[in-house]
Coordinates of C-alpha atoms in Angstrom, one line a residue:
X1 CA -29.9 -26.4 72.3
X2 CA -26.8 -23.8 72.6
X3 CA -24.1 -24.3 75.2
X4 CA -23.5 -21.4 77.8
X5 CA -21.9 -18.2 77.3
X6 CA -18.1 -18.0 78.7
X7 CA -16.7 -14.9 78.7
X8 CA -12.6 -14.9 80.7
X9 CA -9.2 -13.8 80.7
X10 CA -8.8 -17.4 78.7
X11 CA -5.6 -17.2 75.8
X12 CA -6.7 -15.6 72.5
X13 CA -5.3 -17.2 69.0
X14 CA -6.3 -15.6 65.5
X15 CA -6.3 -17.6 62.7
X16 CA -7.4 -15.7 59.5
X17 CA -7.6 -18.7 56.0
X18 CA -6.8 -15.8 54.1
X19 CA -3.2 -14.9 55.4
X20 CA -2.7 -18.8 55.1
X21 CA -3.4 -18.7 51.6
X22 CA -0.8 -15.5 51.5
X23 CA -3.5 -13.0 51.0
X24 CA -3.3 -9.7 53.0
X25 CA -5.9 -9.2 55.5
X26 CA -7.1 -6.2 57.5
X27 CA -8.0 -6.3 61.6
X28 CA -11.6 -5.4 61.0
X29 CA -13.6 -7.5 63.4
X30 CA -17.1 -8.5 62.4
X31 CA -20.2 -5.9 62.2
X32 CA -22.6 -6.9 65.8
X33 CA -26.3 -7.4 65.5
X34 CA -28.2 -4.0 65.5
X35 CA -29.3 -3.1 68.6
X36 CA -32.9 -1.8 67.8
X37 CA -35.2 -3.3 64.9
X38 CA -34.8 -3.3 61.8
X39 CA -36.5 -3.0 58.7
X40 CA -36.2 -2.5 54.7
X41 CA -36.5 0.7 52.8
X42 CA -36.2 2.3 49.6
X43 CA -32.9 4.1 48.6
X44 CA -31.6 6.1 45.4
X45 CA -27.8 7.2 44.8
X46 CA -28.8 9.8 42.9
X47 CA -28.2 12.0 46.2
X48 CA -25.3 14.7 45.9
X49 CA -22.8 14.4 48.8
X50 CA -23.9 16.2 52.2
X51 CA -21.0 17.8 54.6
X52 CA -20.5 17.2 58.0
X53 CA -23.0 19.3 60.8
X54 CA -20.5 21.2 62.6
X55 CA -19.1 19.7 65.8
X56 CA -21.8 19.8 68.7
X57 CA -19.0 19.7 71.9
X58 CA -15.4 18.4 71.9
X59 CA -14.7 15.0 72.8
X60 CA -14.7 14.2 76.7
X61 CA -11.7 14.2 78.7
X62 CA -9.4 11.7 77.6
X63 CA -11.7 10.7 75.0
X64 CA -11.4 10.4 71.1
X65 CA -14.0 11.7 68.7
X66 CA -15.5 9.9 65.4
X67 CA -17.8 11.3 63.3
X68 CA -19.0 9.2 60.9
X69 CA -21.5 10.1 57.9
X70 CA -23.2 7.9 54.9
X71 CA -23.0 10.2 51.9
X72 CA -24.8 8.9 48.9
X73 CA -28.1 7.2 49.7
X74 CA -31.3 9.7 48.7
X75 CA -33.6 8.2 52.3
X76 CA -37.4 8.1 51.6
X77 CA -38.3 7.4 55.3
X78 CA -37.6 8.1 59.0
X79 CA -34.0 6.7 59.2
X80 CA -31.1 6.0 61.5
X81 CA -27.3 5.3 61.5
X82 CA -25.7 3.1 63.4
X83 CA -22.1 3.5 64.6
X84 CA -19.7 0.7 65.4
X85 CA -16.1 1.2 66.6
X86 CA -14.6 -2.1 68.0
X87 CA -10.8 -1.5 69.8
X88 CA -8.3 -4.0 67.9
X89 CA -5.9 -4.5 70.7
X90 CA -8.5 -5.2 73.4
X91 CA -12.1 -6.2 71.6
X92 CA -14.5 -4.0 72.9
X93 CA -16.9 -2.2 71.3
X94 CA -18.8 1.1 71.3
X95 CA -21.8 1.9 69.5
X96 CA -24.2 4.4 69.1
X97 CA -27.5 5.6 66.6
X98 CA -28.6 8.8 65.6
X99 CA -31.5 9.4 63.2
X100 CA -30.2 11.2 60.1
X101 CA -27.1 10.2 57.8
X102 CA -24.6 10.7 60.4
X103 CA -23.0 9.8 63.7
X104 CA -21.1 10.9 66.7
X105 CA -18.8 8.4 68.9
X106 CA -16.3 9.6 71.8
X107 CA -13.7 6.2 72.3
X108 CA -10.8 6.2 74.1
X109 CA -7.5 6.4 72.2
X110 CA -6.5 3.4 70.2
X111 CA -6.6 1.3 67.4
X112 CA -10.1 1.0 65.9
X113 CA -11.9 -1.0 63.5
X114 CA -15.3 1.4 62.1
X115 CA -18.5 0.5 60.4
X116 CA -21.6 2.2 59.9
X117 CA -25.1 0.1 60.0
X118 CA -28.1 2.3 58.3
X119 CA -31.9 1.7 59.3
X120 CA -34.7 2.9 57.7
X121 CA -39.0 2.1 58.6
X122 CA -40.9 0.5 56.6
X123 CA -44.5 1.2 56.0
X124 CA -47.3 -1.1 57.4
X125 CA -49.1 -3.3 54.8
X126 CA -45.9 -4.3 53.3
X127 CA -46.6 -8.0 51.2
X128 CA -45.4 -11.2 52.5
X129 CA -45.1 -13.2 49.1
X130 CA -43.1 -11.4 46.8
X131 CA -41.1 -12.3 43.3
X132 CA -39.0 -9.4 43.2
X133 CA -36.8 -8.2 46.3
X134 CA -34.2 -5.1 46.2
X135 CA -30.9 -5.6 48.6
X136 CA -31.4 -2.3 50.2
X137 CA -28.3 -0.3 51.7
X138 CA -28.7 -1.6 55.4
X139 CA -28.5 -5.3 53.6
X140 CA -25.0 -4.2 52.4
X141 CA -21.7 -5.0 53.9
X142 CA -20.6 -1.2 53.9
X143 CA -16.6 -1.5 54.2
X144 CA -15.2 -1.4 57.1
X145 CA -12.0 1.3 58.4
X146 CA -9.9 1.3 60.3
X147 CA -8.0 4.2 62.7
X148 CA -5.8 5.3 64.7
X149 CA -7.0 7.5 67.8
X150 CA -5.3 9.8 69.8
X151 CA -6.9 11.7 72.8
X152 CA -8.6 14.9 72.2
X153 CA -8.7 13.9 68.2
X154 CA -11.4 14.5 66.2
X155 CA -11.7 12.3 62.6
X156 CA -14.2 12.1 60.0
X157 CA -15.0 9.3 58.1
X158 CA -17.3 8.7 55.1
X159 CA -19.2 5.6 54.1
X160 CA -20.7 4.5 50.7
X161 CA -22.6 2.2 49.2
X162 CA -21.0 -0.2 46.5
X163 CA -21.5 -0.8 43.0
X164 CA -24.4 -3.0 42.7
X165 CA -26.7 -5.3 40.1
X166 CA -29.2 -7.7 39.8
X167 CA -29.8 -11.3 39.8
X168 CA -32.5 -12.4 37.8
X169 CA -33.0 -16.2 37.9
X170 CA -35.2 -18.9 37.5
X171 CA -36.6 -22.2 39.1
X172 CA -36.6 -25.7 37.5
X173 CA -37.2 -29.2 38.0
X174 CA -37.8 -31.7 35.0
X175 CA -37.1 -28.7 32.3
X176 CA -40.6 -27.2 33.9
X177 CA -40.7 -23.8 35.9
X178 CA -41.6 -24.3 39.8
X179 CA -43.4 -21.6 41.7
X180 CA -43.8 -21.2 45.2
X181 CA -40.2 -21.7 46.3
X182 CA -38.4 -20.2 48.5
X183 CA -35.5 -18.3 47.7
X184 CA -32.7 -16.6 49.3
X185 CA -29.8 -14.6 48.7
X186 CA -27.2 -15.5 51.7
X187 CA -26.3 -11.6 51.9
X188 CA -25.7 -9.8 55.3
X189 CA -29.1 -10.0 56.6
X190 CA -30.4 -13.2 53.7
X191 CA -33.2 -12.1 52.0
X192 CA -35.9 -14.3 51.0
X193 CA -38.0 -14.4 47.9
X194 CA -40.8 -16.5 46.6
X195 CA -40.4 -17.9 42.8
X196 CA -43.6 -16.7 40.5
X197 CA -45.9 -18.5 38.6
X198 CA -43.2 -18.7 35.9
X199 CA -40.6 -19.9 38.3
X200 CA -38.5 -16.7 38.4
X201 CA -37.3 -14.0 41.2
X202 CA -35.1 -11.7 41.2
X203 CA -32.7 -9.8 43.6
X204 CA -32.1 -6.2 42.7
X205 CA -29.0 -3.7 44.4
X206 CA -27.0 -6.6 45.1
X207 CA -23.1 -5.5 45.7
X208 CA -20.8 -6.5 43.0
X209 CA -18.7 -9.2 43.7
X210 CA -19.7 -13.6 44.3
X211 CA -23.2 -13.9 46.1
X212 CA -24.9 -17.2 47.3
X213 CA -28.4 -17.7 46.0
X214 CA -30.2 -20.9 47.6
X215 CA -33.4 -22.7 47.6
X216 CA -34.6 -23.0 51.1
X217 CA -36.6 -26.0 50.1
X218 CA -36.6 -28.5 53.3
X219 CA -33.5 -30.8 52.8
X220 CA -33.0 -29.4 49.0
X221 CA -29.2 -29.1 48.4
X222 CA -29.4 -26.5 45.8
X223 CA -27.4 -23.3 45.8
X224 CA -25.0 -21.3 43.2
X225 CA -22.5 -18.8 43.3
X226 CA -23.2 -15.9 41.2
X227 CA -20.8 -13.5 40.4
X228 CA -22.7 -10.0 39.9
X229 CA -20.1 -8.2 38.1
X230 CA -22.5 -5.9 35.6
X231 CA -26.0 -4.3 35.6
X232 CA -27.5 -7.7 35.4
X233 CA -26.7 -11.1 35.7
X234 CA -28.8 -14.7 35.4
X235 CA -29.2 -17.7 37.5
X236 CA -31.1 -21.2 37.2
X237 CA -31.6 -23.0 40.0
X238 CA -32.7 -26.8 39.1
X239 CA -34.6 -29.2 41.8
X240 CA -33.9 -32.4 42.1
X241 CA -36.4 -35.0 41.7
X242 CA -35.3 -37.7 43.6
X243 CA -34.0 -38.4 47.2
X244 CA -34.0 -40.5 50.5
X245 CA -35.7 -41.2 53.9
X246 CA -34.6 -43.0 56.7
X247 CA -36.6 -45.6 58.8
X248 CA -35.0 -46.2 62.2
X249 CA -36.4 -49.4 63.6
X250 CA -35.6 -51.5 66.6
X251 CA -34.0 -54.5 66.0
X252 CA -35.9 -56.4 68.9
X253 CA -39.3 -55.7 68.4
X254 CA -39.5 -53.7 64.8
X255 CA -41.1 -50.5 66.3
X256 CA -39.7 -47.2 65.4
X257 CA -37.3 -45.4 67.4
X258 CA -37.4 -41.8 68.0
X259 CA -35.0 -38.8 68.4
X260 CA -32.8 -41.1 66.6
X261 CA -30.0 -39.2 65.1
X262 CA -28.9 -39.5 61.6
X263 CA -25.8 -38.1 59.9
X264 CA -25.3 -38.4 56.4
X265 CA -22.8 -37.2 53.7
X266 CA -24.0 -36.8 50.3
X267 CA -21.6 -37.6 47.3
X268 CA -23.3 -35.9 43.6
X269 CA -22.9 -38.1 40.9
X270 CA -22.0 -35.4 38.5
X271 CA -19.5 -34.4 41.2
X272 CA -16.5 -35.1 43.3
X273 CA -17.4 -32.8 46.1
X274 CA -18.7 -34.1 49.1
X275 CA -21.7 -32.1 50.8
X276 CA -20.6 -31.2 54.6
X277 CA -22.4 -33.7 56.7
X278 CA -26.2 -32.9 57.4
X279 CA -28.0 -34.6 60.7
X280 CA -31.8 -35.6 60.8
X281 CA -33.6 -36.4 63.5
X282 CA -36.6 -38.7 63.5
X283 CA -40.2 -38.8 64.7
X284 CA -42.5 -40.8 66.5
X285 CA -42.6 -43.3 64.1
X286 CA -38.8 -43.5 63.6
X287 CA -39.2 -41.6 60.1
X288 CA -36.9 -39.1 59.0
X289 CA -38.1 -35.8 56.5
X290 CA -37.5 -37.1 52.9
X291 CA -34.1 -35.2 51.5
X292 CA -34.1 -34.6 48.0
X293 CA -30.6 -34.6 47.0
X294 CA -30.6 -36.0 43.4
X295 CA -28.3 -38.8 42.3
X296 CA -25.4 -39.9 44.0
X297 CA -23.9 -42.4 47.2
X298 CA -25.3 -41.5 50.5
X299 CA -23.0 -42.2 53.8
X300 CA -24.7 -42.0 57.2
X301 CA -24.2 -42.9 61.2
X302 CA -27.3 -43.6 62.8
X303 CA -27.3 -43.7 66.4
X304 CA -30.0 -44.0 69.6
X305 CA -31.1 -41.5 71.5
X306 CA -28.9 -42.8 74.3
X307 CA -31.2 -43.6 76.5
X308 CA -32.3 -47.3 75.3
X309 CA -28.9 -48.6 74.7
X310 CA -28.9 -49.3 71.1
X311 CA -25.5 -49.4 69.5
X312 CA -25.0 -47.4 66.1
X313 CA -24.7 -48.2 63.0
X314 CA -23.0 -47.1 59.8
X315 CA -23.7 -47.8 56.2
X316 CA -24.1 -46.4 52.5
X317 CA -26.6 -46.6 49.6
X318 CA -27.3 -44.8 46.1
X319 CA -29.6 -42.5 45.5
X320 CA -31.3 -43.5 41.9
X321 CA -32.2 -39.9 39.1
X322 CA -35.9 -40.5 40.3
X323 CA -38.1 -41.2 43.1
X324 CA -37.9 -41.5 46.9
X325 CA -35.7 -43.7 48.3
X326 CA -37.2 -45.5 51.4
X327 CA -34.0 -47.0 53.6
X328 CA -34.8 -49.0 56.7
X329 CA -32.1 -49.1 59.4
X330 CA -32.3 -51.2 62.2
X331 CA -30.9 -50.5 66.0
X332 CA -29.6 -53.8 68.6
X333 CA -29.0 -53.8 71.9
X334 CA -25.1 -52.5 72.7
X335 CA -22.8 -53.6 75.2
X336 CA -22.8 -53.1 78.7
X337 CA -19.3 -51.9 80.2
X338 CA -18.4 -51.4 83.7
X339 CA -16.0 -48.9 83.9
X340 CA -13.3 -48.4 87.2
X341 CA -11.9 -44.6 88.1
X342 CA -9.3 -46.0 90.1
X343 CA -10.2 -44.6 93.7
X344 CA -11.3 -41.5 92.4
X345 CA -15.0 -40.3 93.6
X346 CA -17.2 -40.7 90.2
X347 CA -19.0 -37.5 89.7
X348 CA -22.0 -37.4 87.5
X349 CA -21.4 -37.5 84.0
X350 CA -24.3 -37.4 81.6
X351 CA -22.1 -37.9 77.9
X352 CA -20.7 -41.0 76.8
X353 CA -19.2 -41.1 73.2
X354 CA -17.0 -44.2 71.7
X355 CA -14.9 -43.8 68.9
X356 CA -14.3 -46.5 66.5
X357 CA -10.4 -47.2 65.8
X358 CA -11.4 -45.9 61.8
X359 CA -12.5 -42.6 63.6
X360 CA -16.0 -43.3 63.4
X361 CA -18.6 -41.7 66.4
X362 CA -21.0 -43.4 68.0
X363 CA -23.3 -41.8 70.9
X364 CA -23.9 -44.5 73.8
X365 CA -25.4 -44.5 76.7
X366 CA -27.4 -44.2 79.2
X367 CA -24.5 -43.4 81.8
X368 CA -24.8 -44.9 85.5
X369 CA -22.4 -44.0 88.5
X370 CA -21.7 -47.5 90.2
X371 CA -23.3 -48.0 93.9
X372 CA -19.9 -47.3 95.7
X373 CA -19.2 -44.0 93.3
X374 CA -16.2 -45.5 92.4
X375 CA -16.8 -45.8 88.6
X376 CA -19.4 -45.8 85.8
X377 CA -21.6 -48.5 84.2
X378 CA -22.2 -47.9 80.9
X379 CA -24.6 -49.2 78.0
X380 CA -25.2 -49.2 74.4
X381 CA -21.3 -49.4 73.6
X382 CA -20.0 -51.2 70.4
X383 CA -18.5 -54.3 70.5
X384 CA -16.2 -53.3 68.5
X385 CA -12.1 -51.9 69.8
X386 CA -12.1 -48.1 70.5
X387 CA -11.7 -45.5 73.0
X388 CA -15.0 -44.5 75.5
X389 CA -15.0 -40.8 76.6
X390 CA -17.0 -39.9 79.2
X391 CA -18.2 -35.8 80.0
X392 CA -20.8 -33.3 81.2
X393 CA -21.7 -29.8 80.0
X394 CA -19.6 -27.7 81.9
X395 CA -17.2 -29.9 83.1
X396 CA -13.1 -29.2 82.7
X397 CA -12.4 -33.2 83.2
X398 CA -12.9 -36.1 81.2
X399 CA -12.5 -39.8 81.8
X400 CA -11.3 -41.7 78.6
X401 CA -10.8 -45.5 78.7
X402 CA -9.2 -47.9 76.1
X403 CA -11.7 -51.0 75.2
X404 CA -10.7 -53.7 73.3
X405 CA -13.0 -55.3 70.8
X406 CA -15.6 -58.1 72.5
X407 CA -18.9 -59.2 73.6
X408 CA -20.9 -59.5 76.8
X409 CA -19.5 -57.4 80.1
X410 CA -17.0 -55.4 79.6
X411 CA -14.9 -54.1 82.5
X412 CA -11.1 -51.3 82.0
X413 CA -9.8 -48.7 84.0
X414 CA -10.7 -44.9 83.3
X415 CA -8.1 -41.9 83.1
X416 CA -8.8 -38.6 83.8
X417 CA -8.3 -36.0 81.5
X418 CA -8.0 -32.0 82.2
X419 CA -9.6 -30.6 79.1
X420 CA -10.0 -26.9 78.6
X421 CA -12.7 -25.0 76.7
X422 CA -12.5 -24.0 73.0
X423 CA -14.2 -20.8 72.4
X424 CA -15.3 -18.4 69.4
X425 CA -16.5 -15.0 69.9
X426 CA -15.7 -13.5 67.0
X427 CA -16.1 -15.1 62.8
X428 CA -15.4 -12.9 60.1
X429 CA -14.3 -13.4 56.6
X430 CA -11.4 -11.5 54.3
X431 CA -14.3 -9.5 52.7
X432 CA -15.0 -8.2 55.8
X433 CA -18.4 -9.5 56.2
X434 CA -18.9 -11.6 59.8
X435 CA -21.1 -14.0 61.2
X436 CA -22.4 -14.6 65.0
X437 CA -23.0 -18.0 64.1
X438 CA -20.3 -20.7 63.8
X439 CA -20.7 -24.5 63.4
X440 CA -17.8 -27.0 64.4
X441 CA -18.0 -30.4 62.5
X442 CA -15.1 -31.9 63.4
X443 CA -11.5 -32.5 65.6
X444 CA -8.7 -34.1 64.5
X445 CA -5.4 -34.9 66.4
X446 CA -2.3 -34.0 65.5
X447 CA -1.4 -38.1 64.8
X448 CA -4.7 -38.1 62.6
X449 CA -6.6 -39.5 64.8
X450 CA -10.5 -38.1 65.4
X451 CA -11.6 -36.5 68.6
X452 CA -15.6 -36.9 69.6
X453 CA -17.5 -34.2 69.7
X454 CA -21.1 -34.7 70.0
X455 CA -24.1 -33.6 68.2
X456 CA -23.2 -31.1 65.4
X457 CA -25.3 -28.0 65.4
X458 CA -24.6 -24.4 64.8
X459 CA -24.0 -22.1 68.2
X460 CA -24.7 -18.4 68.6
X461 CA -22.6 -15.5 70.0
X462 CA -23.7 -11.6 70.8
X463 CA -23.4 -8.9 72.8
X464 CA -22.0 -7.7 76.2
X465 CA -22.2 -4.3 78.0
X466 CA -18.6 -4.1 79.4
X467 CA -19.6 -0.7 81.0
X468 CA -17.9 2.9 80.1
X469 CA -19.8 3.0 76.8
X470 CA -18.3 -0.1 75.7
X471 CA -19.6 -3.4 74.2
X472 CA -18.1 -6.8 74.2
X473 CA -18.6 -9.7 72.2
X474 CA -19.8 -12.8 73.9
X475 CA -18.1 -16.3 73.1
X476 CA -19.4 -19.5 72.2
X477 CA -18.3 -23.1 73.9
X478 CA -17.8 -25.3 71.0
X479 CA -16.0 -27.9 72.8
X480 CA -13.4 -29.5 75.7
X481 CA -10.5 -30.4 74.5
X482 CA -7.3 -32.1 76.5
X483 CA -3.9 -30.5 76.0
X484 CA -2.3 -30.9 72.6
X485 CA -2.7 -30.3 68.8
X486 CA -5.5 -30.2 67.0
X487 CA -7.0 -29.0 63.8
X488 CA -10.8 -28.1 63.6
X489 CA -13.0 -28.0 60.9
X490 CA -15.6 -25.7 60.6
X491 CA -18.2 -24.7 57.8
X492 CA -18.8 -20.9 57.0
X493 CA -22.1 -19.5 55.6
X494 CA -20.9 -20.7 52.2
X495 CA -21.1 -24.0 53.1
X496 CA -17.2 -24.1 52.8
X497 CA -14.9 -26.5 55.5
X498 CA -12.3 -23.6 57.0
X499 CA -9.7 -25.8 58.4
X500 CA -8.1 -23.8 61.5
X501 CA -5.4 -25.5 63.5
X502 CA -5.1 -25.1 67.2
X503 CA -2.6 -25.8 70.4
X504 CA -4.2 -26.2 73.7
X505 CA -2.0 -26.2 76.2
X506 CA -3.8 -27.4 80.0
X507 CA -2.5 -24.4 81.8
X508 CA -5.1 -22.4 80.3
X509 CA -8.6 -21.6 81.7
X510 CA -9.9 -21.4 78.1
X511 CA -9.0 -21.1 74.4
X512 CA -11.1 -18.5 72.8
X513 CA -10.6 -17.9 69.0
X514 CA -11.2 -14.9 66.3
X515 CA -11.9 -16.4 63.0
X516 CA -10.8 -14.8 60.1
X517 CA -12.2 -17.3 56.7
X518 CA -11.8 -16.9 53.1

């Protein structure tokens, strides 16, 4: 499920990780998706440099001129450049393709960020299970430029290809090689390659520099950075052999409960990092997919669906060298609170989260308006003291009670809350690589103090025609937030937390945010 698109006159903040860290960043913003298909080809840089066609026209009136060209790939097939010129002062976006190894663009005069995207075909019959995979040139993050326009200017600019190696690496698990697995190289557009029958793959024209290499496994936390800094460079990737699944029961009648939601963090034995949180989701039969994670302590939350009522619960356990660990987890009946808006008309609200004074979330419902609209009657709430928040997608208000801790009926007063929308519409990262994905897994206060904020999952921006030849990025809604400080924690495509802090002040009709992340 992704939330709406949004796209305003809302208050822009920038917060690059880098500049934090007191590295120098440039403006580049992130390269969009490619507006056609696109496919893999063969490419050698054995090609001498090629000059610029002569000008076809000048610019238009009032207009700019870029002319951008990609001057060292030999192309074997039918190919294509892609142009992308994105105005730093305002965000929009023009782009263009032209078959060949260079481009035209006419912008108006300003301050420019410029990429070029290449494209070549591929031929039919190409095989779907392969060992060995080359990174071709439109896989690579060709750096980015940036310009300065003036009308009636005319600039060149060349791109090239950078320094590249291979990865050659192999898959383990119990000192034996494993074939069949899936394996991908997190580049621009991740690649994906299937281990042999001796367990190895291998990744060719990969850009100097650290790369990702994962198994895609389901529920296999294995990945590695690799740093490809010469012609060749070696990688082991070792599967675990032992893991978890949850059963999600009901404590009444012992049945399983489905679309229960289960988040856990996973702490390695060998290691003091803690994996972001993951969620599961079980079936039919209250059964989650077994994770193999190896050894180590296991912390989850497991919650209802929110429609029966069942109260959350949170616990730990250890995850032994071997085997399948099977953990049962049972589900009671929560509280039911009657909740009072204070003469206000009770709209519909379909979201109720409680958090625990310890900053722990718990999903309740479901979520009824009283008979007289003049409050909410609410089930599945802990007994335990903590603050009830109560929303619905696309909503700017919020009612938030205080509860105390108790048992039985529950009755407090609600305030409303004016919260305003926290937006992304552009993630991008010091190397100037970017993202149109981001993931939000949690708010903090500025006193410490945890803010809900629902089912984590990652959400999707893209592309908007702004008209004039000019492209826009859409944003994402990540969350509501009342007026104050916050700092949010995201994770990248590194599976990093960037830590971004935040002011939202309730004059303002949204918050939208360019990421910049280490």
């Amino acid at each position: 499920m992704f939330l709406p698109w949004f796209w305003g006159t809302g208050q822009e903040q920038e917060f690059s990780m880098a500049k934090a860290a007191g590295k120098e960043v440039g403006q580049e913003l992130p390269s969009a998706p490619s507006l056609g298909p696109l496919q893999r080809g063969d490419f050698s840089t054995a090609s001498p440099k090629t000059a610029f066609p002569p000008p076809s026209a000048p610019p238009k009136k009032g207009f700019a001129r870029l002319r951008l060209h990609y001057e060292n790939g030999a192309l074997q097939r039918r190919h294509w450049v892609h142009g992308q010129a994105v105005e730093l002062q305002e965000g929009w976006m023009y782009r263009y393709r032209e078959e060949g190894t260079s481009v035209e663009l006419d912008v108006e005069p300003g301050r420019y960020s410029v990429q070029l995207e290449l494209e070549e075909d591929w031929p039919h019959g190409k095989p779907l299970f392969e060992s060995t995979l080359a990174l071709h040139y439109e896989d690579q993050d060709l750096p980015a430029q940036n310009v300065v326009l003036r009308a009636g200017q005319t600039v060149d600019l060349r791109f090239s290809a950078p320094q590249s190696g291979t990865i050659d690496g192999v898959v383990m698990r119990d000192g034996l090689p494993v074939s069949g697995e899936k394996v991908q190289l997190m580049a621009k557009r991740p690649l994906l390659v299937y281990s042999d029958e001796q367990g190895r793959f291998r990744f060719q024209n990969v850009p100097h520099g650290m790369q990702v290499v994962r198994c895609l496994s389901p529920w296999t936390f294995v990945r590695k950075n690799v740093l490809v800094d010469a012609a060749e460079v070696s990688v082991e990737l070792d599967l675990p052999s032992s893991g978890f699944r949850f059963f999600v029961r009901n404590q009444q009648d012992g049945k399983g409960v489905s679309g229960a939601n289960v988040k856990f963090w996973f702490h390695p034995s060998d290691s003091a990092e803690t994996k972001p949180p993951q969620l599961l989701v079980t079936n039919s039969q209250g059964q989650t997919s077994k994770v193999m994670t190896g050894p180590g302590q296991i912390e989850y939350v497991v919650q209802g669906s929110g429609r029966l009522g069942l109260v959350g619960v949170q616990g730990s356990f250890a995850v032994e060298s071997d085997g399948i660990r099977e953990q049962e987890v049972f589900l009671e009946q929560g509280q039911e609170v009657v909740l009072y808006t204070g003469g206000i008309t009770a709209t519909r609200m379909t979201q109720a989260l409680f958090l625990r004074a310890d900053g722990v979330e718990f999903r309740c419902g479901p979520v009824q308006r009283l008979d007289d609209d003049d409050g909410y009657r609410v089930w599945g709430v802990p007994a335990d003291a903590g603050r009830l928040y109560l929303s619905r997608l696309r909503s700017r208000k919020m009612w938030v009670a205080e509860l105390p801790a108790g048992f039985g009926l529950r009755e407090a007063n609600l305030s409303l809350a004016k919260v305003v929308p926290v937006e992304v519409y552009s993630v991008r990262y010091a190397s100037g690589a970017a993202d149109t994905k981001v993931a939000l897994l949690k708010v903090e206060q500025s006193d410490g103090q945890g803010f809900p904020i629902g089912t984590i999952y990652a959400k999707s921006f893209g592309i908007r025609r702004l008209g004039n030849g000019r492209l826009g990025l859409r944003s994402a809604e990540l969350v509501v937030l009342p007026a104050g400080s916050y700092v949010l924690y995201f994770l990248d495509r590194n599976w990093k937390l960037q830590k971004v802090p935040v002011e939202v002040d309730a004059d303002m009709r949204s918050l939208q945010l360019n990421l910049v992340f280490q």
